[in-house]
Amino acid sequence: MASVNIPVPPFDLVVFGATGDLASRKILPALYRRFEAGQMPADGRIIGAARTKLSRAAFRKQVGAILGEYAADAPAERVKAFLNCLDYVVLDARGEDGWDKLAASLRADAVRAFYLSVGPSLFGPIARRLERFGMAVDGARIVVEKPFGHDLASAEALNAELRQCFAERQIYRIDHYLGKETVQNLMALRFANALFEPLWNCQHIDHVQITVAEDLGVAGRGEYYDRAGAMRDMVQNHLMQLLCLTAMEPPSRFEPDAVRDEKLKVIRALDPVPPGDIVRGQYRAGAGGPAYGDEAGNPDSRTESFVALKLHISNWRWSGTPFYLRTGKRLRQRLSEIAIIFRDPPHSIFPKMQNRRGNALIIRLQPDEGITLRMTIKEPGPGGMRLTEVPLDMTFAEALGEDAKSPEAYERLIMDVIRGDQTLFMRGDEVEAAWEWIGPAISDWAEGTQKPATYDSGGSGPEDALMLMHRDGRRWRGIGE
Ligand code: BG6
């Protein structure tokens, strides 16, 4: 099995904020990887645009150094060839300087994409200048990053600002979780196999657990994170996307709006979460570093670095099947998975079935992407009919070898922008619906005075999160056990 590069047309990709953190860590290394893989065409051009005064040569040198760090194995002559595709324009996002020069540098016959790797307060000013200086032509695309708003009102305002200059079909809102290989695989698993779909409903599934655990704390990002918290930083976007892909109806076609319509229906079918079904936590000091408040530079912080919640989707497919979501920083291990826990057989003919955990399908996103199906079998050998549980395990790396080396999410997503495929990007109404749904919870916290419960660094979250499941007679899967 060989990976296939779908060719992309010649393009001019303008990266605003090209000297910033995200561009250095993710965007430029991802573009280099696509260049190395032969997908980026020889006449693909990347134009860095930022306030920092740099010459083209100095920008190339800077990117060369970045690749030395983030793509250390890259052969020198390939890096050199890649750097030749780079250009740089000094530009004032809120002023007039540099815009004429940028407009003059764009080719009429190449795909135009503008990647806004900048804070959301600059989305509007940049979009307006792109339009004013004649760059927002019909086929142009604009790419924006999260955080897409802070609440429903700010997300609506951002959408309105962007839509004044670009049509929805030109706007690409990135949620990098959608670029992860296993997240896309979730759609293949559900809709390209006949095996699971008949069971994929409340009659056969007891509950679903979605976990995104991180071992690192918020060091270096405390200022942003303390204003956001786990609910805004992870649940409103990444976990919501995982939930949607797990719960949505099969779209009639694998096409952007068909897929996004189905995801939107899931968000709109979510019941409001009662306060008793949400648990918030903050990590204590431990081997990984200081306590959350100290690390975030706000010792009295009421922001959550962990959140667990139970939610219900009000539709025929999921009535009565809860979805439990949890995400947090400084937990035992970096681990993301979706666990589908099936109901027990309707009648047991075996006497010792009580301690079984039952069938489960685990879709692992990271660290080692793969799928596990937990089965009950007879324990081999004499001694009566003894049952045991075994995993039917498939790690993609083992099953598919080299080809399982997943490209970074950004590689896939940026190439999709150039190809003009919006399937893996969030539509404006989807983002707004997600904010609308989490809105009541976050505004209650803003008004309240209660601090989140604390939890051990390197553990699996606060005690109350365990209780959220225990009281329903269920339990979380272990993190890193
Ligand atoms: C980002 C969040 O969107 O996703 C971070 O802002 C988080 O707080 C990160 O650490 C997790 O992404 P990944 O790909 O490492 O799971």
Tab-separated table of C-alpha atoms and ligand atoms in Angstrom:
chain	number	residue	atom	x	y	z
A	1	MET	CA	0.000	0.000	0.000
A	2	ALA	CA	1.579	3.278	-1.000
A	3	SER	CA	0.478	6.732	0.022
A	4	VAL	CA	-0.777	8.841	-2.823
A	5	ASN	CA	-0.247	12.538	-3.323
A	6	ILE	CA	-3.141	14.254	-4.998
A	7	PRO	CA	-1.514	17.043	-6.995
A	8	VAL	CA	-2.423	20.587	-6.032
A	9	PRO	CA	-2.493	23.512	-8.467
A	10	PRO	CA	0.092	26.321	-8.394
A	11	PHE	CA	-0.596	28.576	-5.415
A	12	ASP	CA	0.351	31.737	-3.594
A	13	LEU	CA	-0.099	31.101	0.107
A	14	VAL	CA	0.249	34.223	2.226
A	15	VAL	CA	0.970	33.466	5.874
A	16	PHE	CA	0.124	36.390	8.127
A	17	GLY	CA	2.015	36.150	11.395
A	18	ALA	CA	4.731	34.199	9.583
A	19	THR	CA	7.305	34.864	12.279
A	20	GLY	CA	4.990	33.741	15.101
A	21	ASP	CA	4.877	30.575	17.149
A	22	LEU	CA	2.228	28.606	15.235
A	23	ALA	CA	3.799	29.368	11.864
A	24	SER	CA	7.191	28.215	13.146
A	25	ARG	CA	6.065	25.089	14.948
A	26	LYS	CA	3.339	23.849	12.640
A	27	ILE	CA	2.583	25.687	9.395
A	28	LEU	CA	6.045	26.066	7.852
A	29	PRO	CA	7.282	22.572	8.855
A	30	ALA	CA	4.014	21.116	7.462
A	31	LEU	CA	4.538	22.921	4.168
A	32	TYR	CA	8.092	21.670	4.026
A	33	ARG	CA	6.877	18.081	4.548
A	34	ARG	CA	4.425	18.410	1.657
A	35	PHE	CA	7.224	19.834	-0.474
A	36	GLU	CA	9.472	16.930	0.468
A	37	ALA	CA	6.678	14.469	-0.329
A	38	GLY	CA	6.415	16.007	-3.795
A	39	GLN	CA	2.900	17.308	-3.302
A	40	MET	CA	3.709	20.981	-3.261
A	41	PRO	CA	4.197	22.015	-6.893
A	42	ALA	CA	7.438	23.665	-7.986
A	43	ASP	CA	5.492	26.880	-8.585
A	44	GLY	CA	3.884	26.861	-5.156
A	45	ARG	CA	4.875	30.057	-3.321
A	46	ILE	CA	4.698	30.880	0.349
A	47	ILE	CA	4.725	34.546	1.192
A	48	GLY	CA	5.390	35.405	4.805
A	49	ALA	CA	3.689	38.596	5.933
A	50	ALA	CA	4.380	40.158	9.310
A	51	ARG	CA	5.294	43.405	11.007
A	52	THR	CA	8.862	42.341	11.737
A	53	LYS	CA	11.208	44.070	9.302
A	54	LEU	CA	12.980	41.298	7.447
A	55	SER	CA	14.400	40.928	3.956
A	56	ARG	CA	13.422	37.916	1.881
A	57	ALA	CA	16.891	36.458	2.454
A	58	ALA	CA	16.625	36.963	6.219
A	59	PHE	CA	13.184	35.310	6.279
A	60	ARG	CA	14.505	32.325	4.350
A	61	LYS	CA	17.397	32.055	6.772
A	62	GLN	CA	15.006	32.183	9.711
A	63	VAL	CA	12.795	29.455	8.240
A	64	GLY	CA	15.915	27.365	7.515
A	65	ALA	CA	16.767	27.551	11.211
A	66	ILE	CA	13.191	26.644	12.168
A	67	LEU	CA	13.300	23.571	9.941
A	68	GLY	CA	16.606	22.642	11.549
A	69	GLU	CA	14.639	22.388	14.773
A	70	TYR	CA	11.237	21.041	13.667
A	71	ALA	CA	12.267	18.929	10.686
A	72	ALA	CA	15.744	18.021	11.850
A	73	ASP	CA	16.021	15.005	9.536
A	74	ALA	CA	15.427	17.090	6.384
A	75	PRO	CA	18.190	16.789	3.745
A	76	ALA	CA	20.010	20.115	3.277
A	77	GLU	CA	19.489	20.347	-0.489
A	78	ARG	CA	15.725	19.770	-0.161
A	79	VAL	CA	15.517	22.462	2.507
A	80	LYS	CA	17.404	24.813	0.193
A	81	ALA	CA	14.998	24.095	-2.666
A	82	PHE	CA	12.032	24.682	-0.337
A	83	LEU	CA	13.444	27.974	0.908
A	84	ASN	CA	13.552	29.182	-2.705
A	85	CYS	CA	9.728	29.070	-2.690
A	86	LEU	CA	9.573	31.602	0.133
A	87	ASP	CA	9.055	35.312	-0.093
A	88	TYR	CA	8.413	37.947	2.559
A	89	VAL	CA	6.479	41.196	2.801
A	90	VAL	CA	6.680	43.630	5.724
A	91	LEU	CA	3.148	44.624	6.477
A	92	ASP	CA	1.102	46.506	9.024
A	93	ALA	CA	-2.108	44.580	9.661
A	94	ARG	CA	-3.896	47.631	11.062
A	95	GLY	CA	-2.313	50.245	8.804
A	96	GLU	CA	-1.743	50.803	5.115
A	97	ASP	CA	1.938	49.900	4.756
A	98	GLY	CA	2.942	46.909	2.693
A	99	TRP	CA	-0.493	46.035	1.251
A	100	ASP	CA	0.138	47.400	-2.238
A	101	LYS	CA	3.341	45.439	-2.425
A	102	LEU	CA	1.605	42.256	-1.337
A	103	ALA	CA	-1.188	42.762	-3.897
A	104	ALA	CA	1.355	43.320	-6.673
A	105	SER	CA	3.243	40.144	-5.780
A	106	LEU	CA	0.251	37.799	-6.220
A	107	ARG	CA	-0.193	35.953	-9.523
A	108	ALA	CA	-3.520	36.157	-11.316
A	109	ASP	CA	-3.434	32.527	-12.460
A	110	ALA	CA	-2.476	30.861	-9.139
A	111	VAL	CA	-4.745	29.773	-6.289
A	112	ARG	CA	-4.670	32.448	-3.587
A	113	ALA	CA	-4.892	31.527	0.044
A	114	PHE	CA	-4.470	33.816	3.039
A	115	TYR	CA	-3.576	32.056	6.258
A	116	LEU	CA	-4.296	34.236	9.295
A	117	SER	CA	-1.930	32.838	11.887
A	118	VAL	CA	-2.676	35.825	14.098
A	119	GLY	CA	-4.980	36.652	17.028
A	120	PRO	CA	-8.710	36.914	16.252
A	121	SER	CA	-8.682	40.685	16.825
A	122	LEU	CA	-6.767	40.944	13.527
A	123	PHE	CA	-9.154	38.774	11.450
A	124	GLY	CA	-11.427	41.725	10.601
A	125	PRO	CA	-8.695	44.311	9.896
A	126	ILE	CA	-6.794	41.883	7.632
A	127	ALA	CA	-9.910	40.684	5.778
A	128	ARG	CA	-10.966	44.278	5.121
A	129	ARG	CA	-7.564	45.207	3.721
A	130	LEU	CA	-7.458	42.125	1.534
A	131	GLU	CA	-10.711	43.282	0.039
A	132	ARG	CA	-9.777	46.946	-0.201
A	133	PHE	CA	-6.493	46.180	-1.952
A	134	GLY	CA	-8.256	43.951	-4.471
A	135	MET	CA	-6.937	40.606	-3.231
A	136	ALA	CA	-10.211	39.013	-2.075
A	137	VAL	CA	-11.000	37.777	-5.583
A	138	ASP	CA	-13.627	35.124	-6.215
A	139	GLY	CA	-11.413	32.035	-5.922
A	140	ALA	CA	-9.385	33.349	-2.958
A	141	ARG	CA	-9.471	31.471	0.361
A	142	ILE	CA	-9.007	32.752	3.880
A	143	VAL	CA	-7.877	30.436	6.669
A	144	VAL	CA	-8.411	31.251	10.329
A	145	GLU	CA	-7.268	29.532	13.489
A	146	LYS	CA	-8.846	28.966	16.837
A	147	PRO	CA	-9.751	30.496	19.192
A	148	PHE	CA	-12.673	31.426	16.974
A	149	GLY	CA	-14.349	33.660	19.503
A	150	HIS	CA	-14.667	33.564	23.255
A	151	ASP	CA	-18.411	33.052	23.374
A	152	LEU	CA	-21.365	33.078	21.005
A	153	ALA	CA	-21.498	36.862	20.615
A	154	SER	CA	-17.802	37.177	19.741
A	155	ALA	CA	-17.958	34.223	17.331
A	156	GLU	CA	-20.952	35.802	15.587
A	157	ALA	CA	-19.075	39.090	15.365
A	158	LEU	CA	-16.027	37.353	13.823
A	159	ASN	CA	-18.203	35.518	11.329
A	160	ALA	CA	-19.907	38.767	10.373
A	161	GLU	CA	-16.551	40.524	9.888
A	162	LEU	CA	-15.187	37.758	7.674
A	163	ARG	CA	-18.392	37.446	5.660
A	164	GLN	CA	-18.314	41.128	4.776
A	165	CYS	CA	-15.289	40.390	2.612
A	166	PHE	CA	-15.404	36.636	1.874
A	167	ALA	CA	-18.205	34.191	1.113
A	168	GLU	CA	-18.651	31.185	3.440
A	169	ARG	CA	-17.304	28.900	0.699
A	170	GLN	CA	-14.022	30.868	0.886
A	171	ILE	CA	-13.619	30.681	4.671
A	172	TYR	CA	-11.603	27.794	6.158
A	173	ARG	CA	-11.855	27.607	9.968
A	174	ILE	CA	-9.190	25.228	11.203
A	175	ASP	CA	-9.709	22.693	13.934
A	176	HIS	CA	-6.511	20.700	13.671
A	177	TYR	CA	-8.198	17.624	15.216
A	178	LEU	CA	-10.067	17.195	11.947
A	179	GLY	CA	-6.736	16.823	10.164
A	180	LYS	CA	-5.652	13.920	12.364
A	181	GLU	CA	-5.584	10.679	10.441
A	182	THR	CA	-7.566	8.655	12.972
A	183	VAL	CA	-10.271	11.272	13.173
A	184	GLN	CA	-10.804	10.872	9.454
A	185	ASN	CA	-10.562	7.150	9.951
A	186	LEU	CA	-13.559	7.353	12.227
A	187	MET	CA	-15.640	8.201	9.179
A	188	ALA	CA	-14.093	5.345	7.208
A	189	LEU	CA	-14.683	2.946	10.091
A	190	ARG	CA	-18.316	3.915	10.401
A	191	PHE	CA	-19.326	4.477	6.823
A	192	ALA	CA	-17.089	2.179	4.781
A	193	ASN	CA	-17.783	-0.960	6.845
A	194	ALA	CA	-21.098	-2.726	7.102
A	195	LEU	CA	-20.129	-4.241	10.435
A	196	PHE	CA	-20.591	-1.437	12.917
A	197	GLU	CA	-23.367	0.783	11.638
A	198	PRO	CA	-26.259	-1.572	12.544
A	199	LEU	CA	-24.975	-1.569	16.129
A	200	TRP	CA	-24.188	2.153	16.249
A	201	ASN	CA	-27.173	3.322	18.272
A	202	CYS	CA	-28.777	3.403	21.696
A	203	GLN	CA	-30.110	-0.119	21.421
A	204	HIS	CA	-26.630	-1.604	21.330
A	205	ILE	CA	-24.342	1.047	22.798
A	206	ASP	CA	-24.450	1.566	26.551
A	207	HIS	CA	-22.377	4.750	26.542
A	208	VAL	CA	-19.498	6.517	24.816
A	209	GLN	CA	-16.372	7.921	26.457
A	210	ILE	CA	-14.266	10.557	24.740
A	211	THR	CA	-10.962	11.340	26.416
A	212	VAL	CA	-8.294	13.829	25.417
A	213	ALA	CA	-5.668	13.715	28.150
A	214	GLU	CA	-2.426	15.654	28.113
A	215	ASP	CA	0.591	15.186	30.335
A	216	LEU	CA	1.892	18.733	29.955
A	217	GLY	CA	0.678	21.768	31.877
A	218	VAL	CA	0.077	25.275	30.568
A	219	ALA	CA	3.633	26.595	30.919
A	220	GLY	CA	4.383	29.229	28.307
A	221	ARG	CA	0.702	29.715	27.382
A	222	GLY	CA	-0.671	30.619	30.799
A	223	GLU	CA	-1.935	34.046	29.830
A	224	TYR	CA	-4.068	32.774	26.944
A	225	TYR	CA	-5.116	29.592	28.726
A	226	ASP	CA	-6.233	31.292	31.904
A	227	ARG	CA	-8.728	33.340	29.893
A	228	ALA	CA	-9.947	30.219	28.096
A	229	GLY	CA	-9.874	27.082	30.278
A	230	ALA	CA	-10.415	23.511	29.165
A	231	MET	CA	-14.025	24.051	28.133
A	232	ARG	CA	-13.217	26.784	25.625
A	233	ASP	CA	-9.769	25.539	24.655
A	234	MET	CA	-10.685	21.899	24.018
A	235	VAL	CA	-14.364	21.009	24.450
A	236	GLN	CA	-15.997	23.710	22.298
A	237	ASN	CA	-13.867	22.645	19.351
A	238	HIS	CA	-11.763	19.453	19.410
A	239	LEU	CA	-13.959	17.267	21.627
A	240	MET	CA	-17.077	18.618	19.969
A	241	GLN	CA	-15.724	17.545	16.585
A	242	LEU	CA	-14.930	14.058	17.889
A	243	LEU	CA	-18.408	13.854	19.351
A	244	CYS	CA	-20.008	14.951	16.083
A	245	LEU	CA	-18.125	12.436	13.956
A	246	THR	CA	-18.975	9.669	16.405
A	247	ALA	CA	-22.650	10.534	16.695
A	248	MET	CA	-23.673	11.936	13.320
A	249	GLU	CA	-25.950	10.264	10.808
A	250	PRO	CA	-24.300	8.978	7.640
A	251	PRO	CA	-24.103	11.878	5.201
A	252	SER	CA	-25.503	11.081	1.767
A	253	ARG	CA	-22.176	11.913	0.148
A	254	PHE	CA	-18.643	12.569	1.341
A	255	GLU	CA	-18.903	16.218	0.430
A	256	PRO	CA	-18.226	19.295	2.545
A	257	ASP	CA	-21.753	20.490	3.176
A	258	ALA	CA	-23.280	17.029	3.395
A	259	VAL	CA	-20.809	16.135	6.174
A	260	ARG	CA	-21.095	19.469	7.937
A	261	ASP	CA	-24.895	19.463	7.846
A	262	GLU	CA	-24.880	16.175	9.758
A	263	LYS	CA	-22.373	17.420	12.324
A	264	LEU	CA	-24.446	20.529	12.893
A	265	LYS	CA	-27.544	18.409	13.566
A	266	VAL	CA	-25.682	16.637	16.375
A	267	ILE	CA	-24.712	19.884	18.077
A	268	ARG	CA	-28.250	21.183	17.751
A	269	ALA	CA	-29.603	17.985	19.308
A	270	LEU	CA	-27.456	18.301	22.444
A	271	ASP	CA	-29.411	18.796	25.640
A	272	PRO	CA	-28.278	21.585	27.953
A	273	VAL	CA	-25.923	20.118	30.565
A	274	PRO	CA	-27.150	20.511	34.143
A	275	PRO	CA	-24.448	21.915	36.481
A	276	GLY	CA	-24.344	18.572	38.337
A	277	ASP	CA	-23.155	16.831	35.168
A	278	ILE	CA	-20.008	18.938	34.776
A	279	VAL	CA	-16.875	18.576	36.868
A	280	ARG	CA	-14.052	21.082	36.710
A	281	GLY	CA	-10.553	20.624	38.051
A	282	GLN	CA	-7.194	22.321	38.449
A	283	TYR	CA	-3.926	20.444	38.799
A	284	ARG	CA	-1.902	20.608	41.970
A	285	ALA	CA	1.882	21.010	42.060
A	286	GLY	CA	3.730	17.797	41.286
A	287	ALA	CA	6.665	16.251	39.487
A	288	GLY	CA	5.589	17.964	36.254
A	289	GLY	CA	5.855	21.456	37.742
A	290	PRO	CA	3.981	24.030	39.817
A	291	ALA	CA	0.257	24.085	40.498
A	292	TYR	CA	-2.039	25.404	37.767
A	293	GLY	CA	-2.571	28.880	39.254
A	294	ASP	CA	1.160	29.457	39.731
A	295	GLU	CA	1.998	28.167	36.286
A	296	ALA	CA	-0.686	30.343	34.709
A	297	GLY	CA	0.583	33.379	36.623
A	298	ASN	CA	-2.720	33.778	38.479
A	299	PRO	CA	-2.604	31.984	41.866
A	300	ASP	CA	-6.296	32.746	42.567
A	301	SER	CA	-7.405	31.532	39.173
A	302	ARG	CA	-10.865	29.977	38.852
A	303	THR	CA	-10.100	28.612	35.389
A	304	GLU	CA	-10.352	24.854	34.842
A	305	SER	CA	-7.414	22.842	33.506
A	306	PHE	CA	-9.659	19.754	33.490
A	307	VAL	CA	-13.288	19.240	32.659
A	308	ALA	CA	-15.489	16.149	32.551
A	309	LEU	CA	-19.103	16.181	31.490
A	310	LYS	CA	-21.971	13.913	30.718
A	311	LEU	CA	-24.208	14.796	27.872
A	312	HIS	CA	-27.245	13.570	26.028
A	313	ILE	CA	-28.131	13.800	22.388
A	314	SER	CA	-31.858	14.133	21.910
A	315	ASN	CA	-32.575	12.103	18.826
A	316	TRP	CA	-33.754	8.599	17.932
A	317	ARG	CA	-30.302	7.160	17.505
A	318	TRP	CA	-28.924	8.201	20.871
A	319	SER	CA	-31.873	8.522	23.208
A	320	GLY	CA	-30.789	7.205	26.621
A	321	THR	CA	-27.116	6.635	25.668
A	322	PRO	CA	-24.929	9.143	27.511
A	323	PHE	CA	-21.682	10.520	26.124
A	324	TYR	CA	-19.020	11.207	28.735
A	325	LEU	CA	-16.313	13.661	27.735
A	326	ARG	CA	-13.167	14.552	29.640
A	327	THR	CA	-10.051	16.497	28.898
A	328	GLY	CA	-7.313	17.900	31.054
A	329	LYS	CA	-3.743	18.985	31.368
A	330	ARG	CA	-0.969	17.420	33.478
A	331	LEU	CA	-2.671	14.041	33.576
A	332	ARG	CA	-0.924	10.682	33.696
A	333	GLN	CA	-0.217	10.423	30.015
A	334	ARG	CA	-0.919	12.016	26.636
A	335	LEU	CA	-3.780	9.939	25.347
A	336	SER	CA	-6.760	10.610	23.118
A	337	GLU	CA	-9.388	8.006	22.430
A	338	ILE	CA	-13.024	7.402	21.725
A	339	ALA	CA	-14.425	4.361	23.509
A	340	ILE	CA	-17.718	2.870	22.387
A	341	ILE	CA	-18.983	0.646	25.196
A	342	PHE	CA	-21.582	-1.870	24.030
A	343	ARG	CA	-24.479	-3.229	26.023
A	344	ASP	CA	-24.348	-6.733	27.456
A	345	PRO	CA	-26.004	-9.569	25.544
A	346	PRO	CA	-29.731	-9.561	26.362
A	347	HIS	CA	-29.559	-12.925	28.099
A	348	SER	CA	-26.578	-14.709	29.558
A	349	ILE	CA	-26.294	-18.454	29.280
A	350	PHE	CA	-23.044	-18.422	31.265
A	351	PRO	CA	-23.108	-18.261	35.039
A	352	LYS	CA	-20.013	-16.063	35.560
A	353	MET	CA	-20.638	-13.074	33.381
A	354	GLN	CA	-20.979	-10.509	36.185
A	355	ASN	CA	-17.480	-9.060	36.206
A	356	ARG	CA	-17.150	-8.672	32.508
A	357	ARG	CA	-16.716	-5.186	31.192
A	358	GLY	CA	-18.369	-6.197	27.934
A	359	ASN	CA	-17.607	-5.434	24.336
A	360	ALA	CA	-15.924	-2.148	23.573
A	361	LEU	CA	-14.522	-0.545	20.470
A	362	ILE	CA	-11.654	1.812	21.217
A	363	ILE	CA	-10.522	4.246	18.572
A	364	ARG	CA	-7.115	5.598	19.578
A	365	LEU	CA	-6.042	8.941	18.175
A	366	GLN	CA	-2.774	9.255	20.026
A	367	PRO	CA	-0.168	8.220	20.970
A	368	ASP	CA	-0.257	5.053	18.798
A	369	GLU	CA	-3.115	5.385	16.405
A	370	GLY	CA	-5.181	2.278	16.098
A	371	ILE	CA	-8.340	0.405	16.910
A	372	THR	CA	-9.044	-2.176	19.596
A	373	LEU	CA	-12.109	-4.367	19.859
A	374	ARG	CA	-12.594	-5.883	23.312
A	375	MET	CA	-14.076	-9.381	23.034
A	376	THR	CA	-15.123	-12.034	25.492
A	377	ILE	CA	-13.757	-15.498	24.822
A	378	LYS	CA	-13.443	-18.777	26.646
A	379	GLU	CA	-10.291	-19.045	28.680
A	380	PRO	CA	-8.271	-21.803	27.061
A	381	GLY	CA	-7.788	-25.149	28.786
A	382	PRO	CA	-9.817	-27.279	31.133
A	383	GLY	CA	-11.527	-25.937	34.236
A	384	GLY	CA	-15.041	-25.421	33.014
A	385	MET	CA	-16.506	-22.659	30.957
A	386	ARG	CA	-14.391	-19.768	32.164
A	387	LEU	CA	-14.679	-16.504	30.288
A	388	THR	CA	-12.063	-13.851	29.783
A	389	GLU	CA	-11.692	-10.633	27.848
A	390	VAL	CA	-9.106	-10.103	25.167
A	391	PRO	CA	-8.306	-7.152	22.944
A	392	LEU	CA	-8.442	-7.593	19.204
A	393	ASP	CA	-5.815	-5.013	18.620
A	394	MET	CA	-4.760	-3.181	15.532
A	395	THR	CA	-2.096	-0.563	15.723
A	396	PHE	CA	-1.929	1.132	12.340
A	397	ALA	CA	1.856	1.278	12.515
A	398	GLU	CA	2.060	-2.505	12.814
A	399	ALA	CA	-0.687	-3.284	10.335
A	400	LEU	CA	0.316	-0.824	7.642
A	401	GLY	CA	4.037	-0.327	8.229
A	402	GLU	CA	5.657	2.796	6.791
A	403	ASP	CA	2.418	3.996	5.230
A	404	ALA	CA	0.881	4.336	8.658
A	405	LYS	CA	3.221	7.238	9.353
A	406	SER	CA	0.499	9.797	9.533
A	407	PRO	CA	1.164	13.197	8.113
A	408	GLU	CA	0.798	16.015	10.610
A	409	ALA	CA	-2.746	17.361	10.722
A	410	TYR	CA	-1.607	20.684	9.265
A	411	GLU	CA	-0.091	19.029	6.191
A	412	ARG	CA	-3.417	17.585	5.201
A	413	LEU	CA	-5.423	20.680	6.089
A	414	ILE	CA	-3.262	23.186	4.227
A	415	MET	CA	-3.301	21.064	1.084
A	416	ASP	CA	-7.099	20.813	1.381
A	417	VAL	CA	-7.258	24.614	1.423
A	418	ILE	CA	-5.272	24.793	-1.805
A	419	ARG	CA	-7.468	22.100	-3.343
A	420	GLY	CA	-10.574	23.966	-2.219
A	421	ASP	CA	-11.992	21.125	-0.116
A	422	GLN	CA	-13.836	22.359	2.993
A	423	THR	CA	-14.894	18.944	4.333
A	424	LEU	CA	-12.453	19.044	7.251
A	425	PHE	CA	-13.103	22.654	8.211
A	426	MET	CA	-15.741	24.068	10.509
A	427	ARG	CA	-18.582	25.963	8.975
A	428	GLY	CA	-19.675	29.231	10.583
A	429	ASP	CA	-23.031	27.899	11.795
A	430	GLU	CA	-21.300	24.869	13.339
A	431	VAL	CA	-18.949	27.044	15.383
A	432	GLU	CA	-21.788	29.252	16.523
A	433	ALA	CA	-23.934	26.263	17.512
A	434	ALA	CA	-21.066	24.875	19.599
A	435	TRP	CA	-20.647	28.196	21.403
A	436	GLU	CA	-24.364	28.437	21.940
A	437	TRP	CA	-24.396	25.023	23.548
A	438	ILE	CA	-21.488	25.570	25.960
A	439	GLY	CA	-22.509	29.191	26.647
A	440	PRO	CA	-24.703	28.645	29.728
A	441	ALA	CA	-22.021	26.560	31.466
A	442	ILE	CA	-19.218	29.047	30.950
A	443	SER	CA	-21.280	32.054	31.862
A	444	ASP	CA	-22.366	30.370	35.131
A	445	TRP	CA	-18.712	29.879	36.003
A	446	ALA	CA	-17.826	33.457	35.153
A	447	GLU	CA	-20.513	34.684	37.519
A	448	GLY	CA	-19.816	32.189	40.307
A	449	THR	CA	-17.053	32.319	42.879
A	450	GLN	CA	-16.345	28.618	43.125
A	451	LYS	CA	-12.871	27.353	42.359
A	452	PRO	CA	-12.507	24.066	40.506
A	453	ALA	CA	-11.585	20.999	42.578
A	454	THR	CA	-7.870	20.244	42.581
A	455	TYR	CA	-6.321	17.022	41.302
A	456	ASP	CA	-2.950	15.343	41.436
A	457	SER	CA	-0.473	16.107	38.706
A	458	GLY	CA	0.149	12.885	36.846
A	459	GLY	CA	-3.214	11.416	37.904
A	460	SER	CA	-6.497	11.001	36.108
A	461	GLY	CA	-8.391	14.071	37.253
A	462	PRO	CA	-10.479	15.028	40.284
A	463	GLU	CA	-12.363	12.495	42.371
A	464	ASP	CA	-15.665	14.075	41.336
A	465	ALA	CA	-14.999	13.118	37.736
A	466	LEU	CA	-14.837	9.460	38.795
A	467	MET	CA	-18.095	9.944	40.658
A	468	LEU	CA	-19.766	11.325	37.550
A	469	MET	CA	-19.510	7.807	36.164
A	470	HIS	CA	-19.767	5.785	39.363
A	471	ARG	CA	-23.127	7.188	40.226
A	472	ASP	CA	-24.379	5.797	36.903
A	473	GLY	CA	-22.801	2.406	37.649
A	474	ARG	CA	-20.077	2.946	35.053
A	475	ARG	CA	-16.399	3.742	35.109
A	476	TRP	CA	-13.870	5.612	33.047
A	477	ARG	CA	-11.264	3.711	31.180
A	478	GLY	CA	-7.833	4.186	32.735
A	479	ILE	CA	-5.529	6.863	31.407
A	480	GLY	CA	-2.215	5.230	30.638
A	481	GLU	CA	-2.824	1.995	32.528
B	1	BG6	C1	-4.752	23.114	21.063
B	1	BG6	C2	-4.982	23.625	22.472
B	1	BG6	O1	-5.797	23.523	20.207
B	1	BG6	O2	-4.688	21.687	21.081
B	1	BG6	C3	-3.894	23.146	23.388
B	1	BG6	O3	-5.019	25.035	22.450
B	1	BG6	C4	-3.742	21.637	23.317
B	1	BG6	O4	-4.140	23.549	24.732
B	1	BG6	C5	-3.633	21.170	21.867
B	1	BG6	O5	-2.572	21.291	24.029
B	1	BG6	C6	-3.697	19.658	21.784
B	1	BG6	O6	-3.405	19.260	20.477
B	1	BG6	P1	-2.715	17.835	20.185
B	1	BG6	O7	-2.709	17.741	18.696
B	1	BG6	O8	-1.353	17.902	20.800
B	1	BG6	O9	-3.580	16.816	20.840
